Short mmCIF file of C-alpha atoms in Angstrom, two decimals:
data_model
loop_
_atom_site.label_atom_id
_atom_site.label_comp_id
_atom_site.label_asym_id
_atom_site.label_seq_id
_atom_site.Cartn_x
_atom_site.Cartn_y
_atom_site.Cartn_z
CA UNK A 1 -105.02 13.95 7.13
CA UNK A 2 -102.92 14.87 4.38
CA UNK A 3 -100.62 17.37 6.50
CA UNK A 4 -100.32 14.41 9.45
CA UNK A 5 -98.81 12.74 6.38
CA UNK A 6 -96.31 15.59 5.30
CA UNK A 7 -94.89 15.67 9.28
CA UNK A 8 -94.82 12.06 9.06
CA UNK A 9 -91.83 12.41 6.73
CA UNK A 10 -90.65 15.31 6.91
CA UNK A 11 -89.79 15.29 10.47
CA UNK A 12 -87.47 11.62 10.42
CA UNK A 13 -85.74 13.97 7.28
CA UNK A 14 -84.62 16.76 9.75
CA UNK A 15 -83.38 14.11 12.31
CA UNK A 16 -81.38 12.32 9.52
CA UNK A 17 -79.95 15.38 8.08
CA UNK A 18 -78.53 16.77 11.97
CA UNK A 19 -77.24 13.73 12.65
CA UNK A 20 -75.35 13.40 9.10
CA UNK A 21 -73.79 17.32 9.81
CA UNK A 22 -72.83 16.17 13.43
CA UNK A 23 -71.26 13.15 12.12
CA UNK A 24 -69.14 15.04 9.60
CA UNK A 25 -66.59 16.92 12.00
CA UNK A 26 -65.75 13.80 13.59
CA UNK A 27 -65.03 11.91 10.10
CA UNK A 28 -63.29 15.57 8.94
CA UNK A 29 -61.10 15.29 12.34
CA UNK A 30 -60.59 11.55 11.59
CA UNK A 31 -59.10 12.44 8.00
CA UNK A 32 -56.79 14.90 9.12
CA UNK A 33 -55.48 12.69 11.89
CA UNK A 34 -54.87 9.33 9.15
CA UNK A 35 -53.01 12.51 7.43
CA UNK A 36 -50.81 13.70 10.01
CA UNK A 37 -50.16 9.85 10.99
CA UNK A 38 -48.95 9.38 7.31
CA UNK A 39 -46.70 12.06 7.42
CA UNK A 40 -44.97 11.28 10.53
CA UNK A 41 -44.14 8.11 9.04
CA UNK A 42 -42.65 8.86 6.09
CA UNK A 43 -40.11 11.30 8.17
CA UNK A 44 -39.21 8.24 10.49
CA UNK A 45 -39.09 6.17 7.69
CA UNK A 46 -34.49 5.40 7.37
CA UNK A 47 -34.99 3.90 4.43
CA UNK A 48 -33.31 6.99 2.55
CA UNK A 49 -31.78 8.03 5.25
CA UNK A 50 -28.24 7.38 3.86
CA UNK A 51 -29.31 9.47 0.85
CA UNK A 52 -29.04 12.90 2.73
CA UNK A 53 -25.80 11.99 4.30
CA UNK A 54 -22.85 14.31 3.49
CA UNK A 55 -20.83 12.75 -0.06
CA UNK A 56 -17.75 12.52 1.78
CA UNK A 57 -19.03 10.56 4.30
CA UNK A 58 -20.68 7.13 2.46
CA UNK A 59 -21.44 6.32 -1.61
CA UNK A 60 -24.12 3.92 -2.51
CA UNK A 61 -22.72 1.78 -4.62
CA UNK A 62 -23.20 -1.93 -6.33
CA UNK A 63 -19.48 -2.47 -6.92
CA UNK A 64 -18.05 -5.59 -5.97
CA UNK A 65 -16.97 -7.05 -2.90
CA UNK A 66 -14.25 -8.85 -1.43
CA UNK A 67 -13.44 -10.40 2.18
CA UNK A 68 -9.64 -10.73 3.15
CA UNK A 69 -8.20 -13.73 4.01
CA UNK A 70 -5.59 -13.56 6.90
CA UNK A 71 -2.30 -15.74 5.61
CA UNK A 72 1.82 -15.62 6.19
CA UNK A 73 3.81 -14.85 3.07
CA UNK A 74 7.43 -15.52 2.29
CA UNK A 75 7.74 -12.61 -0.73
CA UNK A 76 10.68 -10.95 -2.33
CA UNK A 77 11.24 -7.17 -1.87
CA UNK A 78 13.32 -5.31 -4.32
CA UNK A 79 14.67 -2.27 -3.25
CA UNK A 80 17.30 0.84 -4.97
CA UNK A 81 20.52 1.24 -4.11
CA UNK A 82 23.68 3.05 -4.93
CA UNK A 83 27.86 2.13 -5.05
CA UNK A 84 29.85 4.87 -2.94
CA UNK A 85 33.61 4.87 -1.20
CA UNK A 86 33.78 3.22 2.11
CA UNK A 87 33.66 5.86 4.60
CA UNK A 88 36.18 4.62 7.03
CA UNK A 89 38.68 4.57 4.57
CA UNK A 90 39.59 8.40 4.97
CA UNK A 91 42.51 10.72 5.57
CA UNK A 92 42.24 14.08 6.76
CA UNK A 93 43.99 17.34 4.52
CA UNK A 94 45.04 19.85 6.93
CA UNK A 95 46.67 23.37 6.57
CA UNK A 96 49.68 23.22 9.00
CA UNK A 97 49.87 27.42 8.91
CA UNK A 98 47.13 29.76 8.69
CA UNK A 99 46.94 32.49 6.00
CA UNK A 100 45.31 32.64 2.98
CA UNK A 101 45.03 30.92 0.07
CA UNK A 102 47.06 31.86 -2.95
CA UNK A 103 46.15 28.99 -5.30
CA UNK A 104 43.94 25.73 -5.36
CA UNK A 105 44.19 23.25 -7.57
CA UNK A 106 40.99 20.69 -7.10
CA UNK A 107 37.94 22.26 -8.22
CA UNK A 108 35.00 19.96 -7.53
CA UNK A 109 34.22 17.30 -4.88
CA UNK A 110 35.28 13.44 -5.46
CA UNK A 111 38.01 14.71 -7.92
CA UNK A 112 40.64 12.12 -8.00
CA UNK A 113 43.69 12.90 -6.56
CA UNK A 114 46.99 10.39 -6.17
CA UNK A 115 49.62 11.08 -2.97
CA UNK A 116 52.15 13.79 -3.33
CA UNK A 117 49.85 15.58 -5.53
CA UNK A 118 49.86 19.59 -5.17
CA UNK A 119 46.63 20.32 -4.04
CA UNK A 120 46.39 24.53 -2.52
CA UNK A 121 49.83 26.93 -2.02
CA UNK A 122 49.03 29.24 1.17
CA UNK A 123 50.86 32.33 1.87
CA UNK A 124 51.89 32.39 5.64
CA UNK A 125 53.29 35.49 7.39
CA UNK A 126 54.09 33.44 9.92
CA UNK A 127 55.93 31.03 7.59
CA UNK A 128 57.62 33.90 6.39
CA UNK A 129 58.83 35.38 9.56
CA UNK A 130 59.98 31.75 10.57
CA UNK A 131 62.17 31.78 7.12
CA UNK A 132 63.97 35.07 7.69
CA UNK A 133 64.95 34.12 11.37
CA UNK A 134 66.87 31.33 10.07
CA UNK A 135 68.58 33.25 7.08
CA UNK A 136 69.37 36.25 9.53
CA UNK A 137 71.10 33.35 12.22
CA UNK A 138 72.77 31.26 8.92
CA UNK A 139 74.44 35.30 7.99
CA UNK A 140 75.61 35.87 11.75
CA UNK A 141 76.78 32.74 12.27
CA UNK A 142 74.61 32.17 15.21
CA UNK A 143 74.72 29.59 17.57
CA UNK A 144 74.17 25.48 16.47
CA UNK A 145 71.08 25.33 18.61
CA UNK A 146 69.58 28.37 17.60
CA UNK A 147 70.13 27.57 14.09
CA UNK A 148 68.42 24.20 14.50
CA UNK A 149 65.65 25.04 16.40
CA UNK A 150 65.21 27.92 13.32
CA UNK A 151 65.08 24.49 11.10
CA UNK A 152 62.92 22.61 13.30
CA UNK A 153 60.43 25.24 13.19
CA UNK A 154 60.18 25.25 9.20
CA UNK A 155 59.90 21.46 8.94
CA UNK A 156 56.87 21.45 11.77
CA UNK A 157 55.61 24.30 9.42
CA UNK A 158 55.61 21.90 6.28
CA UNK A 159 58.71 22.87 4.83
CA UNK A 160 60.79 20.38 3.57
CA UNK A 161 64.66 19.38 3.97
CA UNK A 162 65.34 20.28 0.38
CA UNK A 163 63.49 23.66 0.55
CA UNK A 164 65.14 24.64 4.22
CA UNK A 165 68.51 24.28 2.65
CA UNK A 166 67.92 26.55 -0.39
CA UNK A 167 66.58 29.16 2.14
CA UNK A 168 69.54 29.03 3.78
CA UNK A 169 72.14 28.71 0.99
CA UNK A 170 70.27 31.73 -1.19
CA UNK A 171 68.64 33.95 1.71
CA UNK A 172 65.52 34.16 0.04
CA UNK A 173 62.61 33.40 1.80
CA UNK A 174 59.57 31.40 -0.05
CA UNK A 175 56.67 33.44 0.24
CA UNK A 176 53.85 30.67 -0.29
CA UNK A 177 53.79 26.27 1.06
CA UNK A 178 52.31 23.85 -0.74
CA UNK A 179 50.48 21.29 0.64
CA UNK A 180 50.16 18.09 -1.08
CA UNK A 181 47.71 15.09 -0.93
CA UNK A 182 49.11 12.97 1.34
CA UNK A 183 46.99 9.47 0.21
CA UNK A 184 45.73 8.83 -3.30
CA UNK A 185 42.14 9.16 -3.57
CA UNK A 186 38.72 10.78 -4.38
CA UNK A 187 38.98 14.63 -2.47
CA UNK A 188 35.60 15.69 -0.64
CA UNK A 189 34.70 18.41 1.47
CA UNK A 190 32.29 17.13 4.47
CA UNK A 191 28.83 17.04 3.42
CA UNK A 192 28.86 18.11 -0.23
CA UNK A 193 27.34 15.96 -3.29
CA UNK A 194 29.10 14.49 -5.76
CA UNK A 195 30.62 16.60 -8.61
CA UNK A 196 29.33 19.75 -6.87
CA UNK A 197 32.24 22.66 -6.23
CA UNK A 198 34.33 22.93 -3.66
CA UNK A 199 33.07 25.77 -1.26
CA UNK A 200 36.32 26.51 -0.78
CA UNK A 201 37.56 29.51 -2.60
CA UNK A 202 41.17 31.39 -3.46
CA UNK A 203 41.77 34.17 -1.38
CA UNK A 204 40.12 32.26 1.87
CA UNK A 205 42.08 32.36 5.09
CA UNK A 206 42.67 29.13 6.81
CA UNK A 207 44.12 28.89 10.45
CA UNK A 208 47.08 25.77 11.89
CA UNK A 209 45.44 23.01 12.01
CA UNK A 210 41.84 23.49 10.26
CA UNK A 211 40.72 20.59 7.96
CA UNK A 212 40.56 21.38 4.73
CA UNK A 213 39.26 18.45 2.45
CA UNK A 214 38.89 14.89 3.09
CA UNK A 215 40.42 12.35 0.94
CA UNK A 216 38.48 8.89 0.74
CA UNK A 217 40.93 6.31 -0.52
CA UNK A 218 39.78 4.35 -3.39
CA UNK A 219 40.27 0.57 -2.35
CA UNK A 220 36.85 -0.22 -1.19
CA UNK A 221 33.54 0.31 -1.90
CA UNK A 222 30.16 -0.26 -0.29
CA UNK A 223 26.50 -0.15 -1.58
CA UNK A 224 23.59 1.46 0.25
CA UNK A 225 20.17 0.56 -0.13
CA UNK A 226 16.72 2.04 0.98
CA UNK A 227 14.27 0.35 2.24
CA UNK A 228 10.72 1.67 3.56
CA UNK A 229 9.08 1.74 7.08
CA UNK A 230 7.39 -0.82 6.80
CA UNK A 231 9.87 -2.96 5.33
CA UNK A 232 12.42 -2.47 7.52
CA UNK A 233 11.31 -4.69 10.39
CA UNK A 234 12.62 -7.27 8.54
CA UNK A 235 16.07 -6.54 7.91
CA UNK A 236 18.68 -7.51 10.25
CA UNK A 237 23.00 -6.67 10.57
CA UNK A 238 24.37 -10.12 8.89
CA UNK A 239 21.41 -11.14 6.68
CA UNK A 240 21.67 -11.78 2.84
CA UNK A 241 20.62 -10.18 -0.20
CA UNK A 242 21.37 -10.46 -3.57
CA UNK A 243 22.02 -7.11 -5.97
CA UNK A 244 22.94 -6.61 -9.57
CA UNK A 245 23.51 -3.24 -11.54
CA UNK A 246 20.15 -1.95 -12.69
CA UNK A 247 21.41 -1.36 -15.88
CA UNK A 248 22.56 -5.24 -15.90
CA UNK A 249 20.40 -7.39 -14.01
CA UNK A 250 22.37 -10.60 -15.24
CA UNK A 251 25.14 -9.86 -13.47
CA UNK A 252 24.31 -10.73 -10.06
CA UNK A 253 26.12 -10.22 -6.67
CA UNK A 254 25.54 -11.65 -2.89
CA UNK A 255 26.64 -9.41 0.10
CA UNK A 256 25.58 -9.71 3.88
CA UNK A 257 24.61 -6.27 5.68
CA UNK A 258 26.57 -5.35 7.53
CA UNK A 259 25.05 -2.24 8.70
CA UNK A 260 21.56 -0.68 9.84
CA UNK A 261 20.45 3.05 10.45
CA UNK A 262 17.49 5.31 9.90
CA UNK A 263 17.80 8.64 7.49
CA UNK A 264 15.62 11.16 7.73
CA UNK A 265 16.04 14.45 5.62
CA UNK A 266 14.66 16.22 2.75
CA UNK A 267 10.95 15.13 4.05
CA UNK A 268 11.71 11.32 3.50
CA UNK A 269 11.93 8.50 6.18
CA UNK A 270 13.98 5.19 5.22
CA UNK A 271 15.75 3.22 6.37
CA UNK A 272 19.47 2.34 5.10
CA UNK A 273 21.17 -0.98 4.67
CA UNK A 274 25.05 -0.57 3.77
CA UNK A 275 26.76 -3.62 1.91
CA UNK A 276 30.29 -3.78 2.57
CA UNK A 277 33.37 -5.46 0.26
CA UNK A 278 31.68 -4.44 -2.89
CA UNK A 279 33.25 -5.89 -5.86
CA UNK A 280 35.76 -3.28 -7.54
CA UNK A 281 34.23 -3.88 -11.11
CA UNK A 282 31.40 -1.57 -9.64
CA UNK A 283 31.70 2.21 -10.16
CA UNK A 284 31.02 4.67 -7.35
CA UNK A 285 27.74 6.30 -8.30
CA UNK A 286 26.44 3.45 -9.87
CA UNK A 287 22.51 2.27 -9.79
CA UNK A 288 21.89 -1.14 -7.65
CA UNK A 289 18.69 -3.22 -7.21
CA UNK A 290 18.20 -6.12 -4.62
CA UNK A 291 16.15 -8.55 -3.83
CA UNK A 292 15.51 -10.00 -0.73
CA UNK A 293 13.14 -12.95 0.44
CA UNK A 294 10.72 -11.55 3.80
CA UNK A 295 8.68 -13.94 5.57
CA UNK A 296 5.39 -11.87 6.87
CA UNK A 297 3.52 -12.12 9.87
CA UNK A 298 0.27 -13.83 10.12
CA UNK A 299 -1.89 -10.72 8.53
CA UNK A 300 -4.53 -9.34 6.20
CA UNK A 301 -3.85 -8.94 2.50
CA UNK A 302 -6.02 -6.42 0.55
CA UNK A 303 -4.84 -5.86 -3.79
CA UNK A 304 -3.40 -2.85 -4.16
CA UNK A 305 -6.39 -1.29 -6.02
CA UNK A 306 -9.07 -2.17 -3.09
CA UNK A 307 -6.73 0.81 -0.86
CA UNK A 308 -6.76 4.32 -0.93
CA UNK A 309 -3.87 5.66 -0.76
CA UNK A 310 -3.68 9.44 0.69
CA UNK A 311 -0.37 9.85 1.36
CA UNK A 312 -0.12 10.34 5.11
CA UNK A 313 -2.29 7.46 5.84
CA UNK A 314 -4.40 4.42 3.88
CA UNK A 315 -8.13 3.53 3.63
CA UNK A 316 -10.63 1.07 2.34
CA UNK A 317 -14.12 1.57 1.43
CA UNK A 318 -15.82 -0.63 4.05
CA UNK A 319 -19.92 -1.85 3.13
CA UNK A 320 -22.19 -0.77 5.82
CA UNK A 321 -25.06 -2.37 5.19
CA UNK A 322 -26.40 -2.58 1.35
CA UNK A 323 -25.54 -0.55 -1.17
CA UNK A 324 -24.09 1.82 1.48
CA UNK A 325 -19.79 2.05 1.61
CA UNK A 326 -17.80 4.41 3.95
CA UNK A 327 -14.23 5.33 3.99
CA UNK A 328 -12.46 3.69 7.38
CA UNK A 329 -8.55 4.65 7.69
CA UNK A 330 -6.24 1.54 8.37
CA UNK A 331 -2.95 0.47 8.84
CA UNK A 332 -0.49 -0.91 5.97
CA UNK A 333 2.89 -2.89 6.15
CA UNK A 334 4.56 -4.35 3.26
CA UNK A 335 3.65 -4.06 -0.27
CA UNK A 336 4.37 -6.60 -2.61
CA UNK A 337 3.26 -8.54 -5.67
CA UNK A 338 0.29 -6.00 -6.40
CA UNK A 339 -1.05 -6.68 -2.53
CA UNK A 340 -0.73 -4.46 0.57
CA UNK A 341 -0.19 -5.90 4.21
CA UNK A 342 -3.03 -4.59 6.50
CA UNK A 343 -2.20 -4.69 10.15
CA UNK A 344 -5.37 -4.16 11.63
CA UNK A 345 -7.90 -6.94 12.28
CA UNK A 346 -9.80 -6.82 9.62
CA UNK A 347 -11.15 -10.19 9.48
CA UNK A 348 -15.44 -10.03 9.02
CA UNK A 349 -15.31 -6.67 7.07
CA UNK A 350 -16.43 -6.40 3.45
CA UNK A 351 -14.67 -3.90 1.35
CA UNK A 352 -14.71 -2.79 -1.98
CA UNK A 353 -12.76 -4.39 -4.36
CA UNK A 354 -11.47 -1.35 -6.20
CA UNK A 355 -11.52 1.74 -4.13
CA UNK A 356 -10.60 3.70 -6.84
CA UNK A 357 -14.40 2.75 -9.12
CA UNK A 358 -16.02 4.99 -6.35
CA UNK A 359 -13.84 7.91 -5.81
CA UNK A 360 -14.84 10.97 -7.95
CA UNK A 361 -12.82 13.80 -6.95
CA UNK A 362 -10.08 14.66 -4.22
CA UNK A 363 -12.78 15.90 -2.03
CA UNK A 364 -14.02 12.02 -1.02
CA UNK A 365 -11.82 12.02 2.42
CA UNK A 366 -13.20 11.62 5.76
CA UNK A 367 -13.18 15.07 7.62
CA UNK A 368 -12.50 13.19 11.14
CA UNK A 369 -10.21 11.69 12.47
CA UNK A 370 -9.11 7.55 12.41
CA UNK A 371 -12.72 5.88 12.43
CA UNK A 372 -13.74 2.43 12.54
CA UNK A 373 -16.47 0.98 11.29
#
């Protein structure tokens, strides 16, 4: 009786216990499958994914804000300028022989010089050849025609009246002509500075005919000013500006352009505006500023400190979606009154207000090319 007892219990234990160990596998399996579920979800999970993104791509950031405003601006531009000799008032200096040059007399470019001045002496063997042919027909009483056609050929040679008759009357040849300024004047040689030397040295031979210097009268002046790319879509031949002496801005002038032109050289790009009629109380060399009034185009306006600018090109730090900014390049026109133009349509962005608060170094630049956002 008592053992029929002990199998009454014991064997419902066994049963209990195999099924507990079968069950355990399954829950074991179930475990590690919740564990590999959580883990895929934390790697699809974005929420960070803007923290493993490359620094010079996007910044996380709480800066402030700002939304342009699209609006047409009438704004005054002031822009440098300089006083210099009106080109077109010019005479050429010419040597009328070649040979070489015995003495010079002007040593440095925009040297003043007044008409009949003695500028260079040039010794000419042909000049001298020409000399002794008329002293040899003057002492054998050649022949009228010979004898003026001897004279003829001195004066085309620079030799004046005067000077052909004491060659004749002492039969000594001059060894050396002078040429002499012939217009009063500030003496340049073709692209040099200001007050640089003359490139042209003593000793140099010159042929008939080559240009030596260039003499810019002094009776008028002009004033050229610079103005920028972007700026100068709105300058036109015939429109007004006013300019004063940078060094006097109470005395102001009024002048009407009167001529347009692009420079480019020495790794700049402007764009030149020339004044003529320039009042003659100004001195050549002289510092200008002007101001002119610009009416914009219907455009963006960003302040100055909300753009980056590289250089080469422009950019703003655009938001992305919260805390997350990245760098988009854009196009700039005018700058003025501590704002910047932007060109681009640029309407439902929202940019940083000061670009500058989240750049750290010279490395935060886009490595690609123009991007939008």
């Amino acid at each position: 009786m008592k053992k029929k007892n002990i199998n009454k219990y014991w064997i419902p234990g066994w049963m209990l216990l195999l099924a507990f160990a079968c069950k355990q596998p399954a829950d074991i399996k179930g475990h590690e499958h919740h564990a590999h579920t959580a883990m895929r979800s934390v790697v699809a999970d974005t929420g960070i994914s803007h923290l493993i993104r490359p620094v010079n791509e996007e910044v996380l950031s709480k800066v402030q804000v700002l939304t342009p405003a699209k609006t047409t601006k009438a704004i005054t531009v002031k822009v440098q300028g300089v006083v210099g000799y009106d080109t077109r008032e010019n005479t050429s200096l010419s040597a009328r022989v070649g040979g070489r040059i015995e003495k010079l007399y002007v040593k440095y470019n925009y040297q003043p010089v007044q008409k009949g001045q003695l500028v260079l002496t040039i010794y000419s063997p042909d000049l001298v050849a020409a000399q002794r042919e008329l002293i040899l027909l003057v002492r054998t009483n050649g022949e009228d025609q010979l004898v003026q056609s001897a004279r003829q050929r001195l004066r085309l040679l620079g030799i004046t009246e005067a000077q052909i008759e004491t060659i004749a009357r002492s039969g000594n040849p001059v060894y050396s002509i002078p040429v002499y300024a012939n217009a009063s004047g500030y003496i340049l040689e073709q692209s040099a500075p200001a007050n640089s030397a003359i490139a042209t040295r003593e000793g140099q031979y010159v042929t008939a005919g080559q240009t030596l210097f260039t003499i810019y009268t002094n009776q008028a002046l002009v004033a050229d000013f610079s103005f920028s790319p972007a700026q100068a879509a709105s300058i036109a031949k015939g429109k007004e500006l006013s300019y004063y002496p940078s060094s006097n801005p109470n005395l102001s002038y009024t002048g009407k352009i009167g001529l347009v032109r692009p420079v480019l050289g020495s790794g700049q790009n402007f764009t030149q505006a020339r004044v003529y009629q320039v009042p003659r109380n100004l001195k050549p060399g002289q510092q200008l500023t002007a101001e002119m009034t610009i009416v914009t185009g219907s455009h963006y306006w960003l302040p100055q400190e909300a753009v980056l600018d590289m250089g080469n090109h422009q950019m703003v730090l655009f938001k992305k979606e919260g805390p997350v900014f990245t760098p988009v390049y854009i196009q700039t026109g005018i700058k003025a009154d501590e704002q910047i133009e932007v060109l681009d349509e640029i309407g439902n962005w929202q940019v940083a207000a000061n670009a500058y608060y989240l750049v750290d170094s010279e490395g935060f630049i886009p490595q690609t090319q123009k991007q939008t956002p």
